[in-house]
Short mmCIF file of C-alpha atoms in Angstrom, two decimals:
data_model
loop_
_atom_site.label_atom_id
_atom_site.label_comp_id
_atom_site.label_asym_id
_atom_site.label_seq_id
_atom_site.Cartn_x
_atom_site.Cartn_y
_atom_site.Cartn_z
CA MET K 1 104.94 166.44 217.33
CA ALA K 2 104.48 164.35 214.20
CA ILE K 3 108.26 163.91 213.88
CA ALA K 4 108.57 162.74 217.50
CA GLN K 5 105.69 160.31 217.05
CA SER K 6 107.30 158.98 213.86
CA HIS K 7 110.61 158.51 215.71
CA HIS K 8 108.91 156.61 218.53
CA THR K 9 107.10 154.44 215.99
CA TYR K 10 110.42 153.65 214.30
CA ILE K 11 112.05 152.67 217.62
CA LEU K 12 109.09 150.44 218.49
CA SER K 13 109.21 148.78 215.07
CA VAL K 14 112.97 148.11 215.37
CA ILE K 15 112.60 146.60 218.86
CA SER K 16 109.65 144.51 217.67
CA ALA K 17 111.70 143.28 214.70
CA TYR K 18 114.57 142.33 217.02
CA TRP K 19 112.24 140.38 219.31
CA PHE K 20 110.48 138.65 216.40
CA VAL K 21 113.68 137.59 214.62
CA SER K 22 115.48 136.51 217.79
CA ILE K 23 112.63 134.48 219.28
CA SER K 24 111.65 132.98 215.92
CA MET K 25 115.25 131.93 215.27
CA VAL K 26 115.48 130.11 218.60
CA TYR K 27 112.14 128.35 218.15
CA LEU K 28 112.83 127.37 214.54
CA ASN K 29 116.29 126.06 215.41
CA LYS K 30 114.70 124.02 218.21
CA VAL K 31 112.42 122.40 215.62
CA LEU K 32 115.35 121.75 213.27
CA MET K 33 117.47 120.31 216.07
CA SER K 34 114.91 118.07 217.76
CA SER K 35 111.86 117.36 215.59
CA GLU K 36 112.08 113.95 213.92
CA GLU K 37 109.05 114.75 211.76
CA VAL K 38 110.50 117.93 210.25
CA SER K 39 114.27 117.56 210.51
CA ILE K 40 117.06 114.99 210.76
CA ASN K 41 119.43 114.07 213.57
CA ALA K 42 122.35 115.92 212.00
CA PRO K 43 122.97 119.16 213.94
CA LEU K 44 126.35 119.75 212.27
CA PHE K 45 124.77 119.57 208.80
CA VAL K 46 121.94 121.91 209.84
CA THR K 47 124.45 124.41 211.23
CA TRP K 48 126.66 124.06 208.12
CA PHE K 49 123.72 124.86 205.84
CA GLN K 50 122.91 128.01 207.83
CA CYS K 51 126.51 129.15 207.29
CA VAL K 52 126.09 128.51 203.54
CA ILE K 53 122.93 130.66 203.52
CA THR K 54 124.78 133.45 205.32
CA CYS K 55 127.58 133.36 202.72
CA ILE K 56 125.03 133.57 199.88
CA ILE K 57 123.22 136.50 201.53
CA CYS K 58 126.55 138.30 202.07
CA MET K 59 127.32 137.91 198.36
CA ILE K 60 123.89 139.20 197.32
CA ALA K 61 124.07 142.09 199.79
CA GLY K 62 127.58 142.90 198.55
CA LYS K 63 126.32 143.06 194.95
CA MET K 64 123.47 145.34 196.04
CA GLY K 65 125.94 147.49 197.95
CA GLU K 66 128.13 147.85 194.86
CA ARG K 67 125.12 148.79 192.77
CA TYR K 68 123.74 151.45 195.11
CA ASN K 69 127.17 152.91 195.94
CA LYS K 70 127.61 153.66 192.24
CA LEU K 71 124.33 155.56 192.05
CA PRO K 72 124.37 159.36 192.47
CA VAL K 73 122.96 160.40 195.83
CA SER K 74 119.55 162.04 195.60
CA SER K 75 116.78 162.78 198.07
CA GLY K 76 114.72 159.93 196.67
CA ASP K 77 117.13 157.13 197.49
CA ILE K 78 119.10 158.35 200.51
CA SER K 79 117.50 155.92 202.97
CA GLU K 80 117.84 153.01 200.57
CA LYS K 81 121.44 153.81 199.77
CA SER K 82 122.36 154.25 203.43
CA PHE K 83 121.18 150.71 204.16
CA TRP K 84 122.88 148.89 201.28
CA SER K 85 126.09 150.90 201.46
CA GLN K 86 127.06 149.12 204.66
CA PHE K 87 127.62 145.85 202.76
CA PRO K 88 131.04 145.51 201.07
CA LYS K 89 131.73 143.33 198.05
CA ALA K 90 132.00 139.70 199.18
CA GLU K 91 135.52 138.66 198.27
CA TYR K 92 137.56 135.81 199.73
CA HIS K 93 141.33 136.16 199.81
CA THR K 94 143.15 133.10 201.14
CA SER K 95 145.72 135.15 203.04
CA VAL K 96 143.00 137.03 204.90
CA GLY K 97 140.96 133.84 205.42
CA MET K 98 143.94 132.17 207.11
CA ARG K 99 144.37 135.11 209.48
CA VAL K 100 140.66 134.93 210.35
CA LEU K 101 140.86 131.13 210.84
CA PRO K 102 141.53 131.17 214.64
CA LEU K 103 138.32 133.17 215.13
CA SER K 104 136.49 130.81 212.77
CA VAL K 105 137.50 127.80 214.87
CA VAL K 106 136.04 129.53 217.93
CA PHE K 107 132.97 130.53 215.90
CA VAL K 108 132.38 126.90 214.84
CA GLY K 109 132.63 125.78 218.46
CA MET K 110 130.22 128.53 219.54
CA ILE K 111 127.42 127.83 217.05
CA THR K 112 127.87 124.03 217.32
CA PHE K 113 127.51 123.91 221.11
CA ASN K 114 124.78 126.54 220.97
CA ASN K 115 122.67 124.35 218.68
CA LEU K 116 123.51 121.17 220.60
CA CYS K 117 122.38 122.89 223.79
CA LEU K 118 119.12 123.86 222.09
CA LYS K 119 118.72 120.28 220.87
CA TRP K 120 119.11 118.69 224.29
CA VAL K 121 117.44 121.15 226.70
CA GLU K 122 113.92 122.55 226.95
CA VAL K 123 113.45 125.96 225.33
CA SER K 124 112.38 127.41 228.70
CA PHE K 125 115.74 126.33 230.18
CA TYR K 126 117.81 127.48 227.20
CA ASN K 127 118.67 130.93 228.58
CA VAL K 128 119.66 129.45 231.93
CA ALA K 129 121.86 126.76 230.33
CA ARG K 130 123.77 129.45 228.40
CA SER K 131 123.88 132.01 231.20
CA LEU K 132 127.55 131.71 232.18
CA THR K 133 128.86 133.85 229.31
CA LEU K 134 129.25 136.84 231.65
CA VAL K 135 131.27 134.71 234.06
CA PHE K 136 133.64 133.61 231.29
CA ASN K 137 133.87 137.21 230.05
CA VAL K 138 135.16 138.37 233.42
CA PHE K 139 137.47 135.34 233.75
CA PHE K 140 139.09 135.74 230.33
CA SER K 141 139.32 139.52 230.74
CA TYR K 142 141.43 138.91 233.84
CA ALA K 143 143.37 135.87 232.59
CA MET K 144 144.16 137.19 229.10
CA LEU K 145 144.00 140.98 229.45
CA GLY K 146 144.70 141.54 233.16
CA ILE K 147 141.45 143.49 233.61
CA THR K 148 140.07 143.25 237.14
CA SER K 149 136.41 143.55 238.12
CA SER K 150 134.71 145.42 240.93
CA ASN K 151 132.99 143.82 243.91
CA ARG K 152 129.61 144.88 242.53
CA THR K 153 130.38 143.11 239.26
CA MET K 154 131.37 139.95 241.13
CA LEU K 155 128.15 140.14 243.13
CA CYS K 156 126.12 140.27 239.90
CA LEU K 157 128.00 137.23 238.61
CA GLY K 158 127.20 135.46 241.89
CA VAL K 159 123.50 136.06 241.25
CA VAL K 160 123.83 134.62 237.73
CA ILE K 161 125.73 131.54 238.96
CA CYS K 162 123.11 130.94 241.67
CA GLY K 163 120.43 131.20 239.01
CA PHE K 164 122.24 128.63 236.86
CA PHE K 165 122.42 126.05 239.65
CA VAL K 166 118.92 126.74 241.02
CA GLY K 167 117.45 126.57 237.52
CA SER K 168 119.35 123.35 236.77
CA SER K 169 118.10 121.68 239.94
CA GLY K 170 114.53 122.73 239.13
CA GLU K 171 114.54 121.50 235.52
CA MET K 172 112.04 118.66 235.10
CA ASN K 173 113.79 117.16 232.06
CA PHE K 174 117.34 117.95 233.10
CA SER K 175 119.97 117.02 230.51
CA VAL K 176 123.60 116.70 231.55
CA ASN K 177 124.69 116.82 227.91
CA GLY K 178 122.54 119.90 227.30
CA SER K 179 123.91 121.70 230.34
CA LEU K 180 127.51 120.86 229.40
CA ALA K 181 126.82 122.07 225.85
CA GLY K 182 125.39 125.28 227.32
CA ILE K 183 128.52 125.82 229.41
CA CYS K 184 130.75 125.17 226.37
CA SER K 185 128.59 127.53 224.32
CA SER K 186 129.01 130.24 226.96
CA LEU K 187 132.78 129.69 226.97
CA PHE K 188 133.02 129.97 223.18
CA VAL K 189 130.72 133.03 223.08
CA SER K 190 133.10 134.76 225.46
CA LEU K 191 136.17 133.72 223.45
CA ASN K 192 134.41 134.79 220.25
CA SER K 193 133.99 138.37 221.52
CA ILE K 194 137.68 138.54 222.50
CA PHE K 195 138.92 137.07 219.21
CA THR K 196 136.56 139.30 217.22
CA LYS K 197 138.13 142.45 218.66
CA LYS K 198 141.57 141.04 217.84
CA ILE K 199 140.74 139.94 214.26
CA LEU K 200 138.53 142.87 213.13
CA PRO K 201 141.50 145.04 212.02
CA VAL K 202 142.44 142.25 209.58
CA VAL K 203 139.22 142.98 207.64
CA GLU K 204 139.48 146.78 207.98
CA ASP K 205 137.18 146.77 211.03
CA ASN K 206 134.26 145.81 208.79
CA HIS K 207 131.74 143.61 210.57
CA TRP K 208 130.17 142.30 207.36
CA LYS K 209 133.52 141.34 205.84
CA LEU K 210 134.29 139.41 209.00
CA THR K 211 130.87 137.72 208.83
CA TYR K 212 131.58 136.57 205.27
CA TYR K 213 135.09 135.26 205.99
CA ASN K 214 133.96 133.61 209.21
CA ASN K 215 131.10 131.75 207.58
CA CYS K 216 133.17 130.73 204.54
CA ASN K 217 135.78 129.27 206.87
CA ALA K 218 133.05 127.61 208.92
CA VAL K 219 131.62 125.92 205.80
CA ILE K 220 135.07 124.41 205.15
CA LEU K 221 135.65 123.43 208.80
CA PHE K 222 132.25 121.78 209.17
CA THR K 223 132.60 119.62 206.04
CA PRO K 224 135.01 116.95 207.38
CA LEU K 225 133.10 116.84 210.68
CA ILE K 226 129.84 116.16 208.82
CA LEU K 227 131.44 113.45 206.67
CA PHE K 228 132.92 111.75 209.75
CA PHE K 229 130.01 112.03 212.19
CA GLU K 230 126.81 112.41 210.17
CA LEU K 231 127.27 110.83 206.74
CA PRO K 232 125.24 107.66 207.64
CA VAL K 233 122.36 109.81 208.93
CA LEU K 234 122.33 111.92 205.78
CA ALA K 235 122.45 108.82 203.58
CA ALA K 236 119.49 107.29 205.45
CA SER K 237 117.51 110.51 204.96
CA LEU K 238 118.04 110.82 201.19
CA ASP K 239 114.54 109.58 200.36
CA LYS K 240 112.87 111.17 203.41
CA GLN K 241 113.56 114.57 204.96
CA LEU K 242 116.19 115.52 202.36
CA MET K 243 113.44 115.28 199.75
CA SER K 244 111.01 117.34 201.83
CA GLY K 245 110.13 120.88 200.83
CA LEU K 246 109.12 121.60 204.43
CA PHE K 247 112.58 120.64 205.68
CA TRP K 248 114.46 122.77 203.15
CA GLY K 249 112.04 125.65 203.61
CA ALA K 250 112.62 125.63 207.38
CA MET K 251 116.38 125.38 206.80
CA CYS K 252 116.38 128.40 204.46
CA VAL K 253 114.21 130.51 206.77
CA ALA K 254 116.45 129.66 209.75
CA GLY K 255 119.49 130.68 207.70
CA VAL K 256 117.89 134.01 206.79
CA PHE K 257 116.98 134.62 210.44
CA GLY K 258 120.58 133.82 211.43
CA PHE K 259 121.81 136.58 209.12
CA SER K 260 118.98 138.97 209.98
CA ILE K 261 119.69 138.90 213.72
CA GLY K 262 122.93 140.78 213.02
CA ILE K 263 121.06 143.48 211.12
CA VAL K 264 118.26 144.00 213.67
CA THR K 265 120.78 144.01 216.52
CA VAL K 266 122.72 146.86 214.91
CA LEU K 267 119.49 148.71 214.11
CA GLN K 268 118.27 148.40 217.70
CA ILE K 269 121.55 149.69 219.14
CA LYS K 270 121.56 152.63 216.69
CA ALA K 271 117.90 153.46 217.33
CA THR K 272 118.23 153.30 221.13
CA SER K 273 121.49 152.75 223.04
CA PRO K 274 123.70 149.83 224.15
CA LEU K 275 122.03 149.89 227.58
CA THR K 276 118.52 149.85 226.11
CA HIS K 277 119.60 147.06 223.76
CA ASN K 278 120.74 144.94 226.71
CA ILE K 279 117.56 145.67 228.64
CA SER K 280 115.52 144.76 225.55
CA GLY K 281 117.49 141.53 225.21
CA THR K 282 116.85 140.63 228.84
CA ALA K 283 113.13 141.33 228.51
CA LYS K 284 113.04 139.34 225.26
CA ALA K 285 114.69 136.37 226.98
CA ALA K 286 112.08 136.48 229.76
CA VAL K 287 109.21 136.54 227.25
CA GLN K 288 110.88 133.78 225.23
CA SER K 289 111.07 131.54 228.32
CA ILE K 290 107.48 132.29 229.37
CA MET K 291 106.17 131.59 225.86
CA ALA K 292 108.08 128.30 225.83
CA PHE K 293 106.03 127.01 228.77
CA TYR K 294 102.92 127.30 226.61
CA ILE K 295 104.20 126.65 223.09
CA TRP K 296 106.48 123.74 223.92
CA LYS K 297 104.46 122.52 226.90
CA ASN K 298 107.49 122.75 229.21
CA GLU K 299 106.37 122.07 232.75
CA PRO K 300 107.28 125.03 234.99
CA THR K 301 108.72 124.50 238.47
CA LEU K 302 109.32 126.98 241.28
CA LYS K 303 113.08 126.42 241.17
CA GLY K 304 113.07 126.72 237.39
CA ILE K 305 111.26 130.07 237.48
CA ILE K 306 113.52 131.35 240.29
CA GLY K 307 116.55 130.27 238.25
CA ILE K 308 115.33 132.20 235.21
CA ALA K 309 114.62 135.27 237.36
CA PHE K 310 118.09 135.13 238.97
CA VAL K 311 119.88 134.67 235.63
CA LEU K 312 118.02 137.48 233.86
CA GLY K 313 118.04 139.76 236.89
CA GLY K 314 121.76 139.21 237.50
CA SER K 315 122.50 139.84 233.82
CA LEU K 316 120.51 143.10 233.89
CA LEU K 317 122.27 144.25 237.07
CA TYR K 318 125.63 143.40 235.49
CA THR K 319 124.76 145.58 232.49
CA LEU K 320 123.72 148.49 234.71
CA VAL K 321 126.86 148.18 236.86
CA LYS K 322 129.22 148.06 233.86
CA MET K 323 127.49 151.03 232.21
CA GLY K 324 127.73 153.00 235.46
CA GLU K 325 131.42 152.16 235.85
CA GLY K 326 132.03 153.17 232.23
CA ARG K 327 130.43 156.58 232.83
CA LYS K 328 132.54 157.10 235.96
CA ARG K 329 135.74 156.29 234.06
CA ALA K 330 134.74 158.68 231.29
CA LYS K 331 134.03 161.49 233.79
CA GLY K 332 137.29 160.77 235.61
CA GLY K 333 139.26 160.92 232.37
CA GLN K 334 137.57 164.17 231.38
CA ALA K 335 138.25 165.72 234.79
CA ALA K 336 141.91 164.68 234.62
CA THR K 337 142.24 166.21 231.14
CA GLU K 338 140.66 169.49 232.29
CA LEU K 339 142.91 169.61 235.36
CA LYS K 340 146.00 169.01 233.22
CA GLY K 341 144.88 171.73 230.80
CA SER K 342 144.38 174.23 233.60
CA LYS K 343 147.97 173.77 234.68
#
């Protein structure tokens, strides 16, 4: 009884951590992208700095991983060792970095348009603006991999697309640039998942190695863009925000949250299941949008709320349909194997 209660407490704490980190990251990035009092009008620089923080954390975590992997395993440090052992030593080899570069270009596009979308749209509309990822997933799966989708899947996508357009028409402070950035973000998120599967074997299928290489490459790729587009803004802010402890504190915390979201996502999937993780993410997005109406004073509209409901509902249905189809394929494969064995 006590063990079961402890397990349930652990699951609740992991889900709570995922919600806290994810929502906090979105809200803090909104401040960094749009608040003239706290931040500067340099989204590329802000995004670049978060990549730098991720690289530094990967190096520190890699050092900790080396240290704990060398320790003899004992009952007193099993849990600690099991956490740190997942982080490999942070090493950058140019040959590997060049092979990861195509993914890094997609990654830069993804996080750039994601932050630009957050800069230009209301937080309550953010999930709607970036809701077409599922549509691009199905499109690229067919165009690049030849994978077709069922009618039920297409129906779910129809619900999401309707939610996007209904939500857009109901947005009080509608931003064309923000919506276009959201669409581009969705496109790059979809491409990122495809390229990640393709590139992972290059780094021995290690997610943290890929994170390090990706962010190192992103730091390099962002640098000329910042110098070309944002150098005057940075120069004008030298004696203002760039000298502010509040600004740099918010930047560092946002960078830590950006790294932490990967950890809590993995923990939530391990503690529950992929389906529960997706359901948790959908519920989190709903709470995030509702909270935005109060925290950011976004004016709700009937169409806006219907759009959010359609997008989140369609996304949840899509998850349930895909999980159901996956189970059917697994059962079909098992039945075929048993039939072949009986012969």
